[in-house]
Short mmCIF file of C-alpha atoms in Angstrom, two decimals:
data_model
loop_
_atom_site.label_atom_id
_atom_site.label_comp_id
_atom_site.label_asym_id
_atom_site.label_seq_id
_atom_site.Cartn_x
_atom_site.Cartn_y
_atom_site.Cartn_z
CA MET A 22 0.00 0.00 0.00
CA GLY A 23 1.29 3.44 -0.89
CA VAL A 24 0.46 6.57 1.11
CA PHE A 25 1.35 9.83 -0.65
CA GLY A 26 1.29 13.11 1.25
CA LEU A 27 1.75 16.47 -0.45
CA GLY A 28 2.48 19.54 1.63
CA GLY A 29 4.68 21.12 4.26
CA CYS A 30 5.81 20.15 7.73
CA ASP A 31 2.31 19.40 8.96
CA VAL A 32 1.82 16.69 6.32
CA ARG A 33 5.11 15.06 7.29
CA THR A 34 3.54 13.95 10.57
CA ILE A 35 1.77 11.12 8.72
CA VAL A 36 5.07 9.24 8.44
CA GLY A 37 4.80 8.58 12.17
CA ALA A 38 1.76 6.40 11.50
CA GLY A 39 3.98 3.80 9.85
CA PRO A 40 4.59 1.55 12.87
CA ILE A 41 0.87 1.50 13.68
CA LEU A 42 -0.26 0.79 10.13
CA SER A 43 2.42 -1.86 9.65
CA ARG A 44 0.78 -3.93 12.39
CA ARG A 45 -2.58 -3.72 10.66
CA HIS A 46 -1.79 -3.89 6.96
CA GLU A 47 -1.18 -7.07 5.03
CA GLY A 48 1.67 -6.58 2.60
CA PRO A 49 4.27 -3.91 1.86
CA LEU A 50 3.62 -0.37 3.04
CA CYS A 51 5.27 2.88 1.97
CA ILE A 52 4.43 6.26 3.48
CA GLY A 53 5.99 9.25 1.78
CA SER A 54 5.54 13.00 2.23
CA PHE A 55 6.58 15.08 -0.74
CA GLY A 56 6.88 18.72 -1.64
CA PHE A 57 6.96 21.72 0.63
CA ALA A 58 4.54 24.42 1.74
CA PRO A 59 5.54 26.73 -1.17
CA GLU A 60 4.46 24.01 -3.63
CA SER A 61 1.16 22.99 -2.13
CA ARG A 62 -1.31 25.88 -2.22
CA SER A 63 -4.38 24.67 -4.06
CA ASP A 64 -4.13 27.11 -6.97
CA LEU A 65 -0.55 25.98 -7.57
CA ILE A 66 -1.72 22.36 -7.61
CA VAL A 67 -4.58 23.13 -10.00
CA GLN A 68 -2.10 24.96 -12.22
CA THR A 69 -0.20 21.69 -12.75
CA LEU A 70 -3.23 20.22 -14.52
CA ASP A 71 -2.59 22.67 -17.35
CA PRO A 72 1.05 23.64 -16.79
CA PRO A 73 2.65 26.68 -18.41
CA ASP A 74 5.09 26.32 -21.29
CA PRO A 75 8.35 24.83 -19.93
CA ASP A 76 10.31 27.09 -22.26
CA VAL A 77 8.79 30.02 -20.38
CA THR A 78 9.20 28.59 -16.88
CA ALA A 79 12.76 27.27 -17.25
CA ASP A 80 14.44 30.59 -16.50
CA VAL A 81 12.03 31.31 -13.66
CA SER A 82 12.70 27.93 -12.08
CA LYS A 83 16.43 28.56 -12.28
CA GLU A 84 16.21 32.07 -10.83
CA LEU A 85 13.94 31.02 -7.95
CA GLY A 86 15.53 27.64 -7.31
CA LEU A 87 12.24 25.83 -7.86
CA SER A 88 12.22 22.05 -7.86
CA GLY A 89 12.32 20.22 -11.17
CA HIS A 90 8.72 19.05 -10.68
CA TYR A 91 7.28 22.40 -9.51
CA PHE A 92 5.01 22.78 -12.55
CA ALA A 93 4.46 19.05 -13.11
CA PRO A 94 1.22 17.23 -12.15
CA VAL A 95 2.98 15.01 -9.62
CA LEU A 96 -0.07 14.71 -7.39
CA PHE A 97 -2.19 13.32 -10.22
CA GLU A 98 0.17 10.55 -11.31
CA GLU A 99 -1.02 7.02 -10.56
CA SER A 100 2.09 6.03 -8.63
CA PHE A 101 5.14 7.51 -6.95
CA THR A 102 8.77 6.73 -6.29
CA VAL A 103 10.76 7.43 -3.15
CA PRO A 104 13.47 10.06 -3.73
CA ASP A 105 16.99 8.60 -3.56
CA GLN A 106 15.51 5.10 -3.12
CA ILE A 107 15.33 3.81 -6.69
CA GLY A 108 15.53 0.22 -5.54
CA LEU A 109 12.15 0.48 -3.85
CA GLY A 110 10.42 0.86 -7.21
CA ARG A 111 7.10 2.55 -7.77
CA TRP A 112 4.22 2.57 -5.31
CA PRO A 113 0.51 2.96 -5.99
CA LYS A 114 -1.30 5.92 -4.52
CA ASP A 115 -3.79 4.07 -2.38
CA VAL A 116 -4.06 7.02 0.00
CA VAL A 117 -3.43 10.70 -0.75
CA VAL A 118 -3.06 13.19 2.09
CA LEU A 119 -3.48 16.93 1.55
CA SER A 120 -3.53 19.94 3.88
CA ILE A 121 -5.28 23.29 3.88
CA SER A 122 -2.34 24.99 5.65
CA SER A 123 -0.76 26.52 2.53
CA ASP A 124 -4.11 27.96 1.47
CA VAL A 125 -4.54 29.47 4.90
CA GLY A 126 -1.10 31.04 5.17
CA ARG A 127 0.85 31.22 1.90
CA THR A 128 1.09 34.12 -0.57
CA VAL A 129 1.72 33.56 -4.27
CA TYR A 130 2.84 35.81 -7.10
CA ARG A 131 1.62 36.01 -10.70
CA HIS A 132 3.89 36.40 -13.71
CA LYS A 133 3.00 39.73 -15.28
CA GLU A 134 3.28 38.53 -18.88
CA HIS A 135 2.42 34.84 -18.88
CA GLY A 136 0.04 34.66 -15.93
CA PHE A 137 1.35 31.58 -14.13
CA LEU A 138 1.72 31.51 -10.34
CA VAL A 139 4.75 30.89 -8.12
CA ASP A 140 5.50 30.91 -4.43
CA PRO A 141 9.16 31.96 -4.05
CA GLY A 142 9.28 30.23 -0.70
CA GLY A 143 12.56 30.69 1.09
CA TRP A 144 14.41 32.26 -1.84
CA TRP A 145 15.70 35.72 -0.79
CA LEU A 146 12.82 36.07 1.71
CA ALA A 147 14.62 33.80 4.15
CA ALA A 148 18.16 34.49 2.97
CA ASP A 149 20.92 36.15 4.92
CA MET A 150 20.72 39.94 4.54
CA THR A 151 24.29 40.04 3.27
CA ASP A 152 23.37 37.67 0.46
CA VAL A 153 20.29 39.70 -0.39
CA LEU A 154 22.18 42.99 -0.55
CA GLY A 155 24.81 41.31 -2.69
CA ASP A 156 22.22 40.19 -5.22
CA LEU A 157 19.77 43.07 -5.51
CA SER A 158 19.49 42.39 -9.23
CA ALA A 159 17.53 39.23 -8.41
CA VAL A 160 15.12 41.21 -6.25
CA LYS A 161 14.66 43.77 -9.01
CA TRP A 162 14.14 40.98 -11.55
CA PHE A 163 11.41 39.45 -9.41
CA ALA A 164 9.65 42.78 -8.87
CA ALA A 165 9.77 43.49 -12.60
CA ASN A 166 8.29 40.13 -13.57
CA PHE A 167 5.85 39.22 -10.79
CA SER A 168 3.03 40.88 -8.90
CA LYS A 169 1.66 39.83 -5.52
CA THR A 170 -1.81 38.29 -5.47
CA PRO A 171 -4.36 38.57 -2.65
CA ARG A 172 -4.63 35.73 -0.17
CA ILE A 173 -6.81 33.00 -1.56
CA SER A 174 -10.43 33.21 -0.44
CA VAL A 175 -12.17 30.37 1.35
CA ASP A 176 -14.57 29.96 -1.58
CA ASP A 177 -11.76 29.75 -4.14
CA SER A 178 -9.85 27.31 -1.96
CA VAL A 179 -12.89 25.06 -1.61
CA ALA A 180 -13.51 25.17 -5.36
CA ASN A 181 -9.88 24.25 -6.03
CA PHE A 182 -9.97 21.35 -3.58
CA GLU A 183 -13.18 20.06 -5.14
CA ARG A 184 -11.44 19.86 -8.49
CA ILE A 185 -8.23 18.45 -7.01
CA ILE A 186 -10.01 15.69 -5.11
CA GLU A 187 -12.15 14.78 -8.12
CA GLU A 188 -9.07 14.53 -10.33
CA VAL A 189 -7.08 12.54 -7.76
CA ARG A 190 -9.90 10.05 -7.39
CA LYS A 191 -10.42 9.77 -11.14
CA ARG A 192 -6.74 9.38 -12.02
CA THR A 193 -5.45 7.34 -9.08
CA GLY A 194 -8.45 5.84 -7.30
CA ALA A 195 -6.89 6.99 -4.03
CA TYR A 196 -8.64 7.40 -0.71
CA VAL A 197 -8.24 11.11 0.11
CA VAL A 198 -7.62 12.59 3.56
CA VAL A 199 -7.40 16.34 4.20
CA MET A 200 -5.72 17.88 7.24
CA ASN A 201 -6.99 21.09 8.81
CA VAL A 202 -4.91 23.43 11.01
CA LEU A 203 -4.82 24.83 14.52
CA THR A 204 -7.26 27.75 14.57
CA VAL A 205 -5.66 29.78 17.38
CA ASP A 206 -2.19 31.26 17.75
CA PRO A 207 0.31 29.24 19.82
CA GLY A 208 1.39 31.16 22.90
CA SER A 209 -1.82 33.19 22.99
CA THR A 210 -3.09 34.23 26.41
CA ALA A 211 -6.71 33.78 25.32
CA LEU A 212 -8.37 31.19 27.52
CA ASP A 213 -11.61 30.95 25.55
CA TYR A 214 -10.92 29.89 21.97
CA LYS A 215 -14.45 30.88 20.95
CA HIS A 216 -13.72 34.57 21.51
CA ALA A 217 -10.25 34.66 19.98
CA ASN A 218 -11.10 36.86 17.02
CA SER A 219 -7.95 38.16 15.37
CA PRO A 220 -8.18 38.22 11.54
CA ASN A 221 -5.85 35.23 11.18
CA ARG A 222 -7.77 33.20 13.74
CA LEU A 223 -11.06 34.03 12.09
CA ARG A 224 -9.61 33.04 8.72
CA ARG A 225 -8.43 29.68 10.03
CA ARG A 226 -11.81 29.00 11.65
CA GLU A 227 -13.60 29.88 8.40
CA PHE A 228 -11.38 27.42 6.54
CA LYS A 229 -11.97 24.73 9.15
CA GLU A 230 -15.75 25.10 8.94
CA ALA A 231 -15.77 25.22 5.14
CA PHE A 232 -13.71 22.07 4.81
CA SER A 233 -15.76 20.25 7.41
CA TYR A 234 -18.76 20.86 5.14
CA LEU A 235 -16.81 19.94 2.00
CA GLY A 236 -15.69 16.69 3.62
CA GLN A 237 -19.32 15.74 4.23
CA LYS A 238 -20.30 16.79 0.72
CA MET A 239 -17.52 14.87 -1.05
CA ASP A 240 -17.23 12.04 1.48
CA PHE A 241 -13.62 12.42 2.62
CA PRO A 242 -12.33 12.57 6.20
CA VAL A 243 -10.85 15.76 7.60
CA LEU A 244 -8.05 14.97 10.02
CA ASP A 245 -8.98 17.37 12.81
CA VAL A 246 -5.57 18.70 13.77
CA ASP A 247 -7.23 21.66 15.49
CA ARG A 248 -8.99 19.41 17.98
CA LEU A 249 -6.00 17.12 18.52
CA THR A 250 -3.45 19.87 19.17
CA LYS A 251 -5.75 21.69 21.57
CA GLN A 252 -6.34 18.41 23.35
CA LEU A 253 -2.66 18.21 24.32
CA GLY A 254 -2.11 21.95 24.72
CA ILE A 255 -0.37 24.34 22.35
CA SER A 256 2.12 26.13 24.59
CA GLY A 257 5.11 24.32 23.07
CA GLN A 258 4.21 25.04 19.44
CA ALA A 259 6.30 27.38 17.30
CA ASP A 260 3.35 28.25 15.02
CA PHE A 261 0.07 26.81 13.80
CA VAL A 262 1.60 24.11 11.52
CA HIS A 263 4.69 22.97 13.44
CA TYR A 264 3.79 20.47 16.12
CA THR A 265 5.44 19.16 19.26
CA ALA A 266 6.53 15.52 19.51
CA PRO A 267 3.49 14.50 21.60
CA GLN A 268 1.19 16.27 19.14
CA LYS A 269 2.83 14.49 16.21
CA ARG A 270 2.30 11.12 17.90
CA LEU A 271 -1.36 11.88 18.51
CA ILE A 272 -1.90 13.08 14.93
CA SER A 273 -0.20 9.93 13.62
CA GLN A 274 -2.42 7.75 15.79
CA GLU A 275 -5.52 9.58 14.59
CA PHE A 276 -4.45 9.23 10.95
CA ALA A 277 -3.91 5.49 11.37
CA GLY A 278 -7.32 5.25 13.01
CA VAL A 279 -8.97 7.09 10.12
CA LEU A 280 -7.52 4.63 7.60
CA SER A 281 -8.47 1.63 9.74
CA ASP A 282 -12.03 2.86 10.25
CA ALA A 283 -12.37 3.37 6.49
CA GLY A 284 -11.21 -0.19 5.81
CA VAL A 285 -8.20 0.99 3.83
CA VAL A 286 -5.83 -1.23 5.79
CA GLU A 287 -6.29 -4.89 6.60
CA ALA A 288 -5.17 -6.63 9.74
CA SER A 289 -2.11 -8.85 9.41
CA LYS A 290 0.80 -10.03 11.51
CA GLU A 291 3.31 -10.26 8.67
CA GLN A 292 4.27 -7.25 6.59
CA ARG A 293 7.17 -5.12 5.45
CA LEU A 294 7.36 -1.43 6.32
CA VAL A 295 9.09 1.24 4.27
CA ARG A 296 9.04 4.81 5.55
CA THR A 297 10.34 7.86 3.75
CA ARG A 298 10.93 11.39 4.92
#
């Protein structure tokens, strides 16, 4: 059985479910998390269904240090390979795990001439100031070629996920799981989550409610990270998508339970487990 997760650090928690699933699943099991937060906003994923001309994106990919598969429909391929583990062969996408976190928090930029979207991620935004000042031409190039877009709306995100999930099911037959996010800010002094009403908190709650409804409509489980992280307490969290070790264990257990309850895994005492990053 192959489990394919696409997203940032929050999605990587599913790898921890390996030991639990290996005790329940009959046959080989591979759990892999791929991509990063700057690659997994829903409009970027939808864009890969009709990717821009590679002759146009080649220079952009080089300038921004984008991965070789940034504009490729990796999510919609029937199977996947484990990076740097060629000997493991290809794995079917029996389960696909997605997250709403990039839609909640990421900002993307549109190419002024060709219209395609990019998230520059950690490029100069997270670079050492000395490096940035030494390469101002790159900053000027980006400003000349790209314009910032507004944060994605809840409605647009939901519409994108509807299309994504439909295409994943049609092309891979995978069982889809979507992760939500913590709706409050770690370290907040607010004792009553209901009345925590900063714009970012309200936005995250709106996303959570919208995807709870979408999950019922399209019949996919939403892994309720918001409930699980609050259950253990959030004081040790760095932000709303980076979890503590106890939180990761609980999320992994919940994920394994979701797959078991759905009948995706079968009980067995003999199996082989392969885990990736």
